[in-house]
PDB file of C-alpha atoms and ligand atoms in Angstrom:
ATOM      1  CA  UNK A   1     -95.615   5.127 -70.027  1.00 66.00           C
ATOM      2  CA  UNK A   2     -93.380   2.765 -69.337  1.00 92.00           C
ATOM      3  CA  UNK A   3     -89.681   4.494 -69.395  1.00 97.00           C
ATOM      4  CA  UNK A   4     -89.215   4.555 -65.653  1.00 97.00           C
ATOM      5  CA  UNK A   5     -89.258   1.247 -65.111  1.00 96.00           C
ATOM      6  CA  UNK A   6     -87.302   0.646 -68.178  1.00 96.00           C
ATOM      7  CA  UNK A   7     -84.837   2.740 -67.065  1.00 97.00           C
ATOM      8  CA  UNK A   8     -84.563   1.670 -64.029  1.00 97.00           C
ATOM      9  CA  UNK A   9     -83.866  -1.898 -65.137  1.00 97.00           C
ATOM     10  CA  UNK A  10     -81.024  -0.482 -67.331  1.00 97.00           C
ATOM     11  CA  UNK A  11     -79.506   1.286 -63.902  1.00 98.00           C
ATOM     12  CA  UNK A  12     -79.533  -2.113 -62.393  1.00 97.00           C
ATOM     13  CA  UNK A  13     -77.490  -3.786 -65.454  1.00 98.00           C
ATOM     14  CA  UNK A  14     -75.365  -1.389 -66.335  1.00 97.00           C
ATOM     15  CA  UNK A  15     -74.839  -0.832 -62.366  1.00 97.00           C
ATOM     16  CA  UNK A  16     -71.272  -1.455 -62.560  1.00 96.00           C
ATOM     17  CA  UNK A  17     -70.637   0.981 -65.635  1.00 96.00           C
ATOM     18  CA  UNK A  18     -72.082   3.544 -64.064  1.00 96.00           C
ATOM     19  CA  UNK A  19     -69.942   3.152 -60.773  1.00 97.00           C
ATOM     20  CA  UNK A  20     -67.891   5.810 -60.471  1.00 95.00           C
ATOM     21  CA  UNK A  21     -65.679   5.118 -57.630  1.00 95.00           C
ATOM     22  CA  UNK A  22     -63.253   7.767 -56.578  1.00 94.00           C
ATOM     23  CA  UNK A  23     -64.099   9.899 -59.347  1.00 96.00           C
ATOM     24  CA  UNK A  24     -63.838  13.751 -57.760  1.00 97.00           C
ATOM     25  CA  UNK A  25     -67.479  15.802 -58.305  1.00 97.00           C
ATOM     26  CA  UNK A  26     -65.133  18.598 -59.023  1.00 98.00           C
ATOM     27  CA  UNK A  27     -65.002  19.022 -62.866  1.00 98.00           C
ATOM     28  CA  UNK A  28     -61.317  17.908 -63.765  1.00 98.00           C
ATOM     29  CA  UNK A  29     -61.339  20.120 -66.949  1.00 98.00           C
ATOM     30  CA  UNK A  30     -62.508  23.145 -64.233  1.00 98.00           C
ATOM     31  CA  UNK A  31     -65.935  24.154 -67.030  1.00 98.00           C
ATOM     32  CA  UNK A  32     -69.519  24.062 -67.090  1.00 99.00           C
ATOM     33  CA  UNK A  33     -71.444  23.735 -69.831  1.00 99.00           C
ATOM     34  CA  UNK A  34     -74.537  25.283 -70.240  1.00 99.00           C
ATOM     35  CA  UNK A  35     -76.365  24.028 -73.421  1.00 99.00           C
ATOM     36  CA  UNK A  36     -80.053  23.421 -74.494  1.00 98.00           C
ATOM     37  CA  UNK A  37     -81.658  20.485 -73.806  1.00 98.00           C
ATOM     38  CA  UNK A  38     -82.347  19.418 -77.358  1.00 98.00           C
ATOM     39  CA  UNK A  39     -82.189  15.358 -77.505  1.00 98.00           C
ATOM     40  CA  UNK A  40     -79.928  15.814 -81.133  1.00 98.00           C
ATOM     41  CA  UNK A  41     -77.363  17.371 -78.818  1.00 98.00           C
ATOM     42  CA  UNK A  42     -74.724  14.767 -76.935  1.00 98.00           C
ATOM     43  CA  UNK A  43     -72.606  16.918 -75.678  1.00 98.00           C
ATOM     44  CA  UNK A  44     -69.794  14.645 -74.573  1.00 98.00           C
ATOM     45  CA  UNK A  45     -68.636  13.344 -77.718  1.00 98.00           C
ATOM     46  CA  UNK A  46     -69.780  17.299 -79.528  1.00 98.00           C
ATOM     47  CA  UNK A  47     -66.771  18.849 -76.983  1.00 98.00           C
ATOM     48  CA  UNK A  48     -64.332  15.493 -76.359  1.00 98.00           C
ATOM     49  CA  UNK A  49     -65.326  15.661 -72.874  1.00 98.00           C
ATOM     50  CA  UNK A  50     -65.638  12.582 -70.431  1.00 97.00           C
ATOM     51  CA  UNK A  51     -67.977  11.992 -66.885  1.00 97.00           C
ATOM     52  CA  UNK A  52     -65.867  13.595 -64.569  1.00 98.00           C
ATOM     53  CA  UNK A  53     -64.784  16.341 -66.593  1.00 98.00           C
ATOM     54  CA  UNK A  54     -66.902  18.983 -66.495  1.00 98.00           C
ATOM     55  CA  UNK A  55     -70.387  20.208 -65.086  1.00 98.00           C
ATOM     56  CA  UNK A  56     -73.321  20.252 -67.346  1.00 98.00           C
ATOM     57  CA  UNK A  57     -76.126  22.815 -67.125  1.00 98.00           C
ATOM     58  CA  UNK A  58     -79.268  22.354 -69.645  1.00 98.00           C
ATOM     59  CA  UNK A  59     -82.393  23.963 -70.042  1.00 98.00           C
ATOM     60  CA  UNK A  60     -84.832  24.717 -72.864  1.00 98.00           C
ATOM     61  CA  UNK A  61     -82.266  26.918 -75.362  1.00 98.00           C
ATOM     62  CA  UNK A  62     -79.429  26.451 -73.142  1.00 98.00           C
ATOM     63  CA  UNK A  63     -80.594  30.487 -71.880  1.00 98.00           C
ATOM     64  CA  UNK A  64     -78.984  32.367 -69.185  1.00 98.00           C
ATOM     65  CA  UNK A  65     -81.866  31.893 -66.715  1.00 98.00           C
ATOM     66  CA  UNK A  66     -81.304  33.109 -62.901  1.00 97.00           C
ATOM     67  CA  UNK A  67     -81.654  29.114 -62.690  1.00 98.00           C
ATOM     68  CA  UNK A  68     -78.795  28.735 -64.851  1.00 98.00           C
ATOM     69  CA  UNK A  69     -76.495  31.440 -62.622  1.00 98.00           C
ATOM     70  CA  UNK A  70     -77.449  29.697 -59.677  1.00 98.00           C
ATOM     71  CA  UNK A  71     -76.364  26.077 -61.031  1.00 98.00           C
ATOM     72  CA  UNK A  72     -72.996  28.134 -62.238  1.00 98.00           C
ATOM     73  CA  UNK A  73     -72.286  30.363 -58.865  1.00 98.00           C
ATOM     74  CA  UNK A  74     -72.395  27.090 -57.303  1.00 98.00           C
ATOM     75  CA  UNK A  75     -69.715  24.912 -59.771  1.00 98.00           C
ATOM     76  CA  UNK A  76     -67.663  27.869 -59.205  1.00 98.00           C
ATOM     77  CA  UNK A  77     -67.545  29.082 -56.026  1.00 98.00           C
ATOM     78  CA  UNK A  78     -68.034  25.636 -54.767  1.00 98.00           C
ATOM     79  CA  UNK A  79     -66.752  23.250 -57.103  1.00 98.00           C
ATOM     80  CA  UNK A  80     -63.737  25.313 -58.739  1.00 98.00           C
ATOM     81  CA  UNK A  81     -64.489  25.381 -62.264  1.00 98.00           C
ATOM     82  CA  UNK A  82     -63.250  28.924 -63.492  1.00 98.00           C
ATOM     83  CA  UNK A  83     -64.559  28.355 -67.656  1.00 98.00           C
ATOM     84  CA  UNK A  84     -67.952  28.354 -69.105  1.00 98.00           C
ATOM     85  CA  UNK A  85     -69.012  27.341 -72.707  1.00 98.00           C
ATOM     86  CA  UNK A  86     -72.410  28.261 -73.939  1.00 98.00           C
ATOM     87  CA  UNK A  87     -73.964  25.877 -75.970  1.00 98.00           C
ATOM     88  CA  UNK A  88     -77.143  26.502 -78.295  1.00 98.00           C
ATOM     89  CA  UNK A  89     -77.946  25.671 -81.612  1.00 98.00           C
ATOM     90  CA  UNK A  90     -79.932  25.404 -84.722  1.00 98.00           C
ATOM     91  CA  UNK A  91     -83.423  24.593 -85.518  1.00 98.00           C
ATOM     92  CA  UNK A  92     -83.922  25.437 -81.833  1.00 98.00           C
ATOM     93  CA  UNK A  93     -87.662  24.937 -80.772  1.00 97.00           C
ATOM     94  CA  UNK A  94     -87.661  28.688 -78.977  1.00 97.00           C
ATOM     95  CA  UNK A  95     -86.560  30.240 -82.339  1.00 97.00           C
ATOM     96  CA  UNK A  96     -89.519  32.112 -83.271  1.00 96.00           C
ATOM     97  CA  UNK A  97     -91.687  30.747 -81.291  1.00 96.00           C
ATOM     98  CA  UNK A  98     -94.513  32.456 -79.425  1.00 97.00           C
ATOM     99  CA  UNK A  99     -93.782  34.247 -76.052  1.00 96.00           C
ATOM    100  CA  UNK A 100     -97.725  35.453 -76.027  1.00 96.00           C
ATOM    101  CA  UNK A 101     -99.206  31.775 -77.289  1.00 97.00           C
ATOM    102  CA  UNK A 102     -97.377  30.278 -74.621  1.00 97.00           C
ATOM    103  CA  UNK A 103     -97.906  32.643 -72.060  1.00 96.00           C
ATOM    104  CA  UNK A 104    -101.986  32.582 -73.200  1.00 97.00           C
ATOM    105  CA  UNK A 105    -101.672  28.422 -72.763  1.00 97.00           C
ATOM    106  CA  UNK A 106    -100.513  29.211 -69.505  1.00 97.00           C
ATOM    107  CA  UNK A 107    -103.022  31.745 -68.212  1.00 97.00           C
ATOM    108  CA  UNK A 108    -105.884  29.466 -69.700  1.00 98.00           C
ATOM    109  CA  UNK A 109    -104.499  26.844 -67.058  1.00 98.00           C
ATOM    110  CA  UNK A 110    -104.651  29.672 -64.391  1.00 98.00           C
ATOM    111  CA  UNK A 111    -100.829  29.779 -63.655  1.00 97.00           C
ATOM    112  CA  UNK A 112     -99.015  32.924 -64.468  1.00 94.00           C
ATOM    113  CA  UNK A 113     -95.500  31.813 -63.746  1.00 95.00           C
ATOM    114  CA  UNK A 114     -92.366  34.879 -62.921  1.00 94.00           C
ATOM    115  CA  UNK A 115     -90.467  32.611 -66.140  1.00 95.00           C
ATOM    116  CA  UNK A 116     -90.667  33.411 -69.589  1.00 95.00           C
ATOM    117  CA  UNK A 117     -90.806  31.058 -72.502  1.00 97.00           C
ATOM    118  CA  UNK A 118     -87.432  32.364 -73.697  1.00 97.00           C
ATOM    119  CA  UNK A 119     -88.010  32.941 -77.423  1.00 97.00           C
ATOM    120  CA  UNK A 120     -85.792  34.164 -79.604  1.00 97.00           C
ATOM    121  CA  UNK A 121     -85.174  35.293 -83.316  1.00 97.00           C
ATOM    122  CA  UNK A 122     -81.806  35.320 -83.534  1.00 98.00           C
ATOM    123  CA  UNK A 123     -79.386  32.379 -82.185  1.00 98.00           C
ATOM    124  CA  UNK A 124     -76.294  34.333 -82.432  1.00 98.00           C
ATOM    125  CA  UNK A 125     -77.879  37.759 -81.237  1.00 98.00           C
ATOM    126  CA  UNK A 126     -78.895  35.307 -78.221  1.00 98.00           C
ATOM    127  CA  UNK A 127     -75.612  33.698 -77.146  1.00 98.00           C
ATOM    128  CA  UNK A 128     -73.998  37.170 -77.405  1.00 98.00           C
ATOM    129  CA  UNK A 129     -76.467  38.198 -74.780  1.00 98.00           C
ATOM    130  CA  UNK A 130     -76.095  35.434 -72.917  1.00 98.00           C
ATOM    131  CA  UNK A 131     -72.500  36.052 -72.954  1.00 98.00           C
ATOM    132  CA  UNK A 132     -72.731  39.635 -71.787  1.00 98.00           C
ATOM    133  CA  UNK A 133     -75.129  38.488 -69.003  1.00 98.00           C
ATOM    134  CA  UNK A 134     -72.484  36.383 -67.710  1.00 98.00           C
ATOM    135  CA  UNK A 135     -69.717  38.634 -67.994  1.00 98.00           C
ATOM    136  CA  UNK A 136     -72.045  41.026 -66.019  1.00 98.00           C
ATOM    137  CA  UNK A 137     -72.979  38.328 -63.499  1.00 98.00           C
ATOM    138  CA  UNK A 138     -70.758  38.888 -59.910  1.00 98.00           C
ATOM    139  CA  UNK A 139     -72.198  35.705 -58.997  1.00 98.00           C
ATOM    140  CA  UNK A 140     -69.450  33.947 -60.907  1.00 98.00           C
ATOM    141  CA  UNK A 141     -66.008  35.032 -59.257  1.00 98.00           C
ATOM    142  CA  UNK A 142     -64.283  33.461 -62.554  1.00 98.00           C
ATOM    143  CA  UNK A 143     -65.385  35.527 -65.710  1.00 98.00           C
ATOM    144  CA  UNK A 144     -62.541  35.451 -68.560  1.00 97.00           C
ATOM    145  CA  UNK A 145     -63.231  32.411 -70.135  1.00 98.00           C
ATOM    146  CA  UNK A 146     -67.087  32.407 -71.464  1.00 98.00           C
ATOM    147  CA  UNK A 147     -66.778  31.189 -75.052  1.00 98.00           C
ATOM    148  CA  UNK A 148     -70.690  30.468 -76.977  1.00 98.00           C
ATOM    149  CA  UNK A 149     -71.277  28.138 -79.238  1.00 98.00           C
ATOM    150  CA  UNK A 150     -73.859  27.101 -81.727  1.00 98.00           C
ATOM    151  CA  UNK A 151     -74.136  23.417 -83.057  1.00 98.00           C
ATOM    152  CA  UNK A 152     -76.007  22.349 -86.451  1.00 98.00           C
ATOM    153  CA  UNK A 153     -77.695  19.115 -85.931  1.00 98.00           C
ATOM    154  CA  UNK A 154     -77.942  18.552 -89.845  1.00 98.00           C
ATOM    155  CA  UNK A 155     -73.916  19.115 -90.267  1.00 98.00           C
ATOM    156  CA  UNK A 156     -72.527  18.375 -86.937  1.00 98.00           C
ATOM    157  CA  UNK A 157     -70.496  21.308 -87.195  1.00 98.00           C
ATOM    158  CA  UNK A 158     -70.014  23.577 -84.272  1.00 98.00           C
ATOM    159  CA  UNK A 159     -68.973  27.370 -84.811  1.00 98.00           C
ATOM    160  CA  UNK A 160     -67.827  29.852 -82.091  1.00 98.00           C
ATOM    161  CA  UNK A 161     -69.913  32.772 -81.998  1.00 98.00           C
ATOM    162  CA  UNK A 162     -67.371  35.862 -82.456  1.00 90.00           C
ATOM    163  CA  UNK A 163     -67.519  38.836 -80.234  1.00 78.00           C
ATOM    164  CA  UNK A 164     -69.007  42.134 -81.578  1.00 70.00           C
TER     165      UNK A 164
HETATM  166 ZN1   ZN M 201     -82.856  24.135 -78.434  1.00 86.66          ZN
END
C-alpha cells in the first residue's frame, strides 16, 4: 500500500531527470536484453549500459517465453537492434522450484493458464536452451550475436555461459 502514490510523487520531482528529449527509442548500442526480473539485478551498471542504449526485456528467470520473442521480433524488425544478451542468474527463485505446486495453487483458484511456471534445475543447462531457442526463432531476422549470461548476486561477478 502506498508505493503508487509514492512513486508517483518521485515522477513529479525528478520530472526533469527523467526527460528524455530527443533521445531516439531505437537502442543506440542496437541489443536487447532479456534478463530475470530479480530486484538484486540492475542491469545498467551490471553491462555499462545507459537509457537509450539498449532495449530491456524481463520476466520471471529472464526465460525465452513466446512473450519474450514477441518483445524481441519487435526491437528487431522494428527498432533495429541486431544483438541479444541473455541474462539469468543465481539463487534464482524458479531453480527447483515446483512446476506441479504451482500449477496445483493455480487450479485450486480455478484458472488453468496455457503458461508454465518455468522451473528449472540447471541455470546453465537453461540459458543454453534459451540460446538454441533463439537461434531457432525466424522471428528474429538478426541471429549471430546471442551471448547468455549468468550473474551471482553474492559476488557480482558475471560469467558467459560457453557453448557446448
Ligand atoms: Zn531469477
Amino acid at each position: 500500500m502506498g508505493n503508487a502514490e509514492e512513486m508517483l510523487s518521485a515522477a513529479a520531482a525528478n520530472a526533469e531527470a527523467n526527460a528524455a528529449p530527443g533521445l531516439s527509442p531505437r537502442p543506440e548500442r542496437r541489443v536487447a536484453v532479456l534478463a530475470c526480473m530479480d530486484t538484486r539485478i540492475d542491469l545498467f551498471p551490471m553491462l555499462g549500459i545507459q537509457r537509450g542504449d539498449a532495449h530491456i526485456i524481463r520476466n520471471a528467470g529472464g526465460l525465452v517465453t513466446d512473450d519474450a520473442i514477441r518483445s524481441l521480433s519487435i526491437s528487431q524488425r522494428l527498432l533495429g537492434t541486431e544483438e541479444i544478451v541473455v541474462v539469468m542468474h543465481e539463487d534464482c527463485g524458479l531453480l527447483g522450484a515446483s512446476e506441479d505446486d504451482f500449477r496445483a495453487a493455480l487450479a485450486a483458484d480455478g484458472v488453468l493458464p496455457g503458461w508454465r511456471l518455468g522451473a528449472f534445475d540447471d541455470v546453465e543447462a537453461t540459458v543454453r536452451h534459451s540460446l538454441a531457442r533463439l537461434r531457432a526463432s525466424p522471428e528474429l531476422p538478426k541471429r549471430q550475436s546471442i551471448r547468455g549470461f549468468v550473474f551471482d548476486p553474492e559476488t557480482g561477478a558475471v560469467r558467459e555461459v560457453a557453448e557446448r
